[in-house]
Tab-separated table of C-alpha atoms in Angstrom:
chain	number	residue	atom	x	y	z
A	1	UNK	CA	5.042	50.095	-35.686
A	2	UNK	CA	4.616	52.273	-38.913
A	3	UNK	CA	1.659	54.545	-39.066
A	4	UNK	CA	-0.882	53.693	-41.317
A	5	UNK	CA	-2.455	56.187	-44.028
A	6	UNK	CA	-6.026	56.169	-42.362
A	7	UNK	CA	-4.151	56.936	-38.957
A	8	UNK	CA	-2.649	59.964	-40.429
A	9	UNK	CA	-5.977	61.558	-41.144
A	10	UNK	CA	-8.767	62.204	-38.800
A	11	UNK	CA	-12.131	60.203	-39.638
A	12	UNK	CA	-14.838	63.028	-39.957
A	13	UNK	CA	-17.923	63.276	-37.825
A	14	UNK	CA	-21.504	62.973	-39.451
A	15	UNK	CA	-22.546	66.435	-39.610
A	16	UNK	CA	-19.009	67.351	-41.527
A	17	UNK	CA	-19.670	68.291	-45.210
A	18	UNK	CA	-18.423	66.191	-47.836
A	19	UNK	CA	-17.282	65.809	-51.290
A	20	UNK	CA	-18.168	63.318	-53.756
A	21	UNK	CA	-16.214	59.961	-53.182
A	22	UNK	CA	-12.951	59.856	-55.367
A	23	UNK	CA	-10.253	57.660	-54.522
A	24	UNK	CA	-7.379	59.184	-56.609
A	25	UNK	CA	-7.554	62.487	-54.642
A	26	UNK	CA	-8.281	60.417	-51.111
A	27	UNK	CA	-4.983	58.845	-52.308
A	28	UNK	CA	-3.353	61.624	-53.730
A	29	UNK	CA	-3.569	63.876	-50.325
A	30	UNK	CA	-2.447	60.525	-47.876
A	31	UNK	CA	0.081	60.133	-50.246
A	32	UNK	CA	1.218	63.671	-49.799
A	33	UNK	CA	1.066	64.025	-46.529
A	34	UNK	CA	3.209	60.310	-46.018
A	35	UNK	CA	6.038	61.891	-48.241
A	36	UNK	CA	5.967	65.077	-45.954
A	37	UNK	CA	5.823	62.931	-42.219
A	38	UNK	CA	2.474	65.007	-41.387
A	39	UNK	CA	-0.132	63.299	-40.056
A	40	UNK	CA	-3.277	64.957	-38.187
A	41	UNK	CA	-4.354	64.470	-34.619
A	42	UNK	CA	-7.462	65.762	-32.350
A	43	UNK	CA	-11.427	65.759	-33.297
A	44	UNK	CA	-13.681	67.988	-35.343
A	45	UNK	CA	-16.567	68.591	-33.625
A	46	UNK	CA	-19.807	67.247	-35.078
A	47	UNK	CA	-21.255	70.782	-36.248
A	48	UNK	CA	-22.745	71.393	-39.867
A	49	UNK	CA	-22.068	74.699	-39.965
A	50	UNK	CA	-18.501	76.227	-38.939
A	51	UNK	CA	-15.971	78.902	-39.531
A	52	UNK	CA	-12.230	76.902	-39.062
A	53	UNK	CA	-9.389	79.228	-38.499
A	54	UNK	CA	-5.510	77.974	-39.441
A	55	UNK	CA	-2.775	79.527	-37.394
A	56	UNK	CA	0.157	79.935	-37.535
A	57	UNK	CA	-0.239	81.048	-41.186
A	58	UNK	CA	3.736	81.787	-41.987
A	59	UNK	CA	4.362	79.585	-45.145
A	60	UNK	CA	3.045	78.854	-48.484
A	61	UNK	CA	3.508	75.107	-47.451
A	62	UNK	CA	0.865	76.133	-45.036
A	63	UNK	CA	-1.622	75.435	-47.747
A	64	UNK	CA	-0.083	72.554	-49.228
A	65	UNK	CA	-0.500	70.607	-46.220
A	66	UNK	CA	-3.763	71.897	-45.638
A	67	UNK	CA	-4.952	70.911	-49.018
A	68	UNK	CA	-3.214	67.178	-48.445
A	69	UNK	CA	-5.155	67.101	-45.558
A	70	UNK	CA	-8.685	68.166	-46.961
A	71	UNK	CA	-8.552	66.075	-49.885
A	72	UNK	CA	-7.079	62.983	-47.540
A	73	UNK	CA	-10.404	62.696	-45.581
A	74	UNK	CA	-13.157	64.201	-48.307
A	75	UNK	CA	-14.113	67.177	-46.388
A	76	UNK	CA	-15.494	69.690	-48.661
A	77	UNK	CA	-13.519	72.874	-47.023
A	78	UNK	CA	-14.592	76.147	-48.770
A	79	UNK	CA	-12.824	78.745	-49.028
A	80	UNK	CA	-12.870	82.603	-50.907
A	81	UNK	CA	-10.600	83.544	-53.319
A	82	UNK	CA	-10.322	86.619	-55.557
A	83	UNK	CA	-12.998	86.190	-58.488
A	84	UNK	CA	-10.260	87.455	-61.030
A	85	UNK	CA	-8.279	84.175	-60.616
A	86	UNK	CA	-11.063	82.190	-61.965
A	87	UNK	CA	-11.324	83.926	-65.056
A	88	UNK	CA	-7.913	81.827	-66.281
A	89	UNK	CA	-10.044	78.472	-67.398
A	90	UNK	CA	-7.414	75.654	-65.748
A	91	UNK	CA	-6.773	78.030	-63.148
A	92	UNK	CA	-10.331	78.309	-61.871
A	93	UNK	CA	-11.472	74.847	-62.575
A	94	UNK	CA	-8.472	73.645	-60.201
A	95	UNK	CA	-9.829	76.351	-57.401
A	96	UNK	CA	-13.405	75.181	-57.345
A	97	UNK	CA	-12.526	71.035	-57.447
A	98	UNK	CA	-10.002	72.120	-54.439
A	99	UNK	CA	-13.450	73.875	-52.476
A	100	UNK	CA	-12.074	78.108	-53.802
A	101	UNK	CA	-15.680	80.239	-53.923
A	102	UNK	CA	-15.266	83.202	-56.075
A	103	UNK	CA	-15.916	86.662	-54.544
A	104	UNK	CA	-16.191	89.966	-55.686
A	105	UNK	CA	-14.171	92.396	-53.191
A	106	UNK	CA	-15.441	95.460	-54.630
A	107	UNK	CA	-19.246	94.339	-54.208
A	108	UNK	CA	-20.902	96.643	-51.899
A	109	UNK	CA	-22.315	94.418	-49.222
A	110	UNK	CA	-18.763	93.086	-48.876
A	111	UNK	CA	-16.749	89.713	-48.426
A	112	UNK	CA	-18.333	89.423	-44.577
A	113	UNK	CA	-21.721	89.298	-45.822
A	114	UNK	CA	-21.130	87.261	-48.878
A	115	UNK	CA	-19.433	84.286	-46.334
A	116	UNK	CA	-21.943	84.570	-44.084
A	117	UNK	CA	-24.888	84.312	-46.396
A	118	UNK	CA	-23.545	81.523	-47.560
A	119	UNK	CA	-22.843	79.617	-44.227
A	120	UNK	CA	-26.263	80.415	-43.013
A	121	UNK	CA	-27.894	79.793	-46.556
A	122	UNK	CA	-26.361	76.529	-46.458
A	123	UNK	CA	-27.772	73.149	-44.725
A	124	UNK	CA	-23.830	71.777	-44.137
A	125	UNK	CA	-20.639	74.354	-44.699
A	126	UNK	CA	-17.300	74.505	-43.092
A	127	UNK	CA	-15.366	77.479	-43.881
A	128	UNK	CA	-11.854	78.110	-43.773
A	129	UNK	CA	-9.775	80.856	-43.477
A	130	UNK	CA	-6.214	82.387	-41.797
A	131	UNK	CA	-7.164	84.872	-38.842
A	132	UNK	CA	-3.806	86.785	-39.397
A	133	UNK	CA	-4.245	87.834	-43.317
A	134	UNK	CA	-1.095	87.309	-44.012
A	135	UNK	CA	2.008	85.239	-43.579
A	136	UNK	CA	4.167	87.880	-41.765
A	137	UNK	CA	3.869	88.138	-38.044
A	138	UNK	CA	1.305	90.558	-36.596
A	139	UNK	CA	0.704	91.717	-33.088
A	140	UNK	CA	-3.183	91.899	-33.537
A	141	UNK	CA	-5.689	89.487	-35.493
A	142	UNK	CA	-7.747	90.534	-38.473
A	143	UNK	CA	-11.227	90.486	-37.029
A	144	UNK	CA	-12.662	88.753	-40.243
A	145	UNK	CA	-13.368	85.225	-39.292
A	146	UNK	CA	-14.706	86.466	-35.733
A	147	UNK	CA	-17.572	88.598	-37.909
A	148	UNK	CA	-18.235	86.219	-40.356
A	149	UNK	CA	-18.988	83.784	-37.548
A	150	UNK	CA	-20.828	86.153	-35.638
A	151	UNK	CA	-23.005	87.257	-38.708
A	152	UNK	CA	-23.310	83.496	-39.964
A	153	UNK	CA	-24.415	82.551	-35.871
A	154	UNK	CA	-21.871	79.929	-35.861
A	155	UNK	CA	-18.418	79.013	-33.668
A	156	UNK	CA	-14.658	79.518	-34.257
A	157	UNK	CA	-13.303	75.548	-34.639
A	158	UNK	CA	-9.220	76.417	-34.527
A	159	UNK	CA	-6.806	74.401	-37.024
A	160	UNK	CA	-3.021	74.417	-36.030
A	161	UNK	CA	0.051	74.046	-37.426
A	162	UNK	CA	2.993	72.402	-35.993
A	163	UNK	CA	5.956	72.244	-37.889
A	164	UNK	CA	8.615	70.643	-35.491
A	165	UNK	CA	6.125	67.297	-35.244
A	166	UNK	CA	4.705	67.860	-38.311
A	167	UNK	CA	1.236	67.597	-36.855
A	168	UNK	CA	-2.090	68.890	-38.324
A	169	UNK	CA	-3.783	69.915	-35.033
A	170	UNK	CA	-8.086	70.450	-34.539
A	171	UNK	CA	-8.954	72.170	-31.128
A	172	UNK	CA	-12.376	72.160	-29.692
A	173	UNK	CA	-15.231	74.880	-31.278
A	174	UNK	CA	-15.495	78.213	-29.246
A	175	UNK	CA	-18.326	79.939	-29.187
A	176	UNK	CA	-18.343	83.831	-29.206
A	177	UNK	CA	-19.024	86.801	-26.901
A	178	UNK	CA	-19.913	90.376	-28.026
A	179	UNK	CA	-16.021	91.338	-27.456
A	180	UNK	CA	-13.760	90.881	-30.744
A	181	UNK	CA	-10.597	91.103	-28.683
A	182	UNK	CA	-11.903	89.132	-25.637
A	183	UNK	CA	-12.265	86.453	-28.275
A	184	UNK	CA	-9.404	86.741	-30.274
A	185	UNK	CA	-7.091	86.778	-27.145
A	186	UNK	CA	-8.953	83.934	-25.927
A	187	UNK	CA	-8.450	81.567	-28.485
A	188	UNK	CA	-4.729	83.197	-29.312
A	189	UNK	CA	-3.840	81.814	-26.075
A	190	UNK	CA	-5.188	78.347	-26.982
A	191	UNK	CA	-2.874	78.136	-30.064
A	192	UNK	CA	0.363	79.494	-27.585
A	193	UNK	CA	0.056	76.240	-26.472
A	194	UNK	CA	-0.110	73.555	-29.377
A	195	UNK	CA	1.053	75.811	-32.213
A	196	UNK	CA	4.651	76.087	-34.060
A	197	UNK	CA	4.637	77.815	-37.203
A	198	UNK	CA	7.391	77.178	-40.388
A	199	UNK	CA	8.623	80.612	-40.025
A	200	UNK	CA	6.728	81.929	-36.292
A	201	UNK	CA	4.365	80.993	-34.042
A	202	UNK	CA	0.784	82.539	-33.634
């Protein structure tokens, strides 16, 4: 039996944030993600406030699916992106409709701060963001999303990626120690087990 559109998507808990109902871009990301064979399996856990890590980040498509996926089931995802791109007007109108928060790099109480004020500032916000930094292969984590969580008082929910069943994997939330690499190795070793990258694994 075919698989339907709203059994390619996950149905998102209560506490999830959302955006405003539109059922071009509900379409639009199904759609997407129907033409590409993806579909999404797992639970998100019912938490307001989260930081979601994606691994393995090794392909631009990475974030084509991802965006399918978000705009599929509503969630409002947010993520930071350089302010200077949203100084091009259709450029930066497309990054904040897609969930892209502006931030300054250069400001001195840094990108860390600036995500976690705004998780813990916020009554409902997932936030999103690739633990390596990069799509090339790397032997050790950037420890990023581990202080963001710590300094926001929320836990790690891992995304995954796998490209030889085309599947759009959620794991279950982990909640962090006072060790950065205790952590990271710890939930590394949960994605060695679901994960298959486009180009490597995580």
């Amino acid at each position: 039996m075919a698989e339907t559109d709203d059994q390619r998507v996950l149905t998102l808990p209560p506490s999830a944030p959302r955006v405003k109902p539109n059922a071009f871009t509900r379409w639009l990301g199904r759609a997407i993600l129907r033409a590409g064979g993806w579909r999404m399996v797992g639970a998100f856990p019912d938490i307001p406030r989260l930081v979601l890590i994606g691994a393995p980040h090794s392909s631009n498509w990475d974030g084509i699916w991802g965006f399918a996926a978000k705009m599929a089931m509503g969630l409002d995802l947010k993520v930071l992106g350089k302010d200077s791109l949203f100084k091009l007007p259709v450029m930066g109108a497309l990054m904040r409709h897609l969930g892209v928060i502006p931030v300054d790099r250069k400001a001195a109480h840094g990108v860390v701060e600036q995500a976690a004020r705004m998780i813990r500032e916020a009554d409902k916000l997932w936030y999103a963001l690739a633990p390596e930094g990069t799509r090339r292969v790397v032997e050790r984590w950037k420890p990023g999303f581990w202080r963001i969580a710590k300094a926001a008082a929320v836990p790690v929910v891992p995304a995954y990626f796998h490209y030889g069943q085309k599947v759009i994997g959620i794991g279950p939330p982990f909640d962090l120690g006072e060790d950065y690499d205790s952590d990271a190795n710890r939930i590394r070793n949960w994605y060695r087990g679901v994960s298959k990258g486009k180009n490597h694994d995580a």
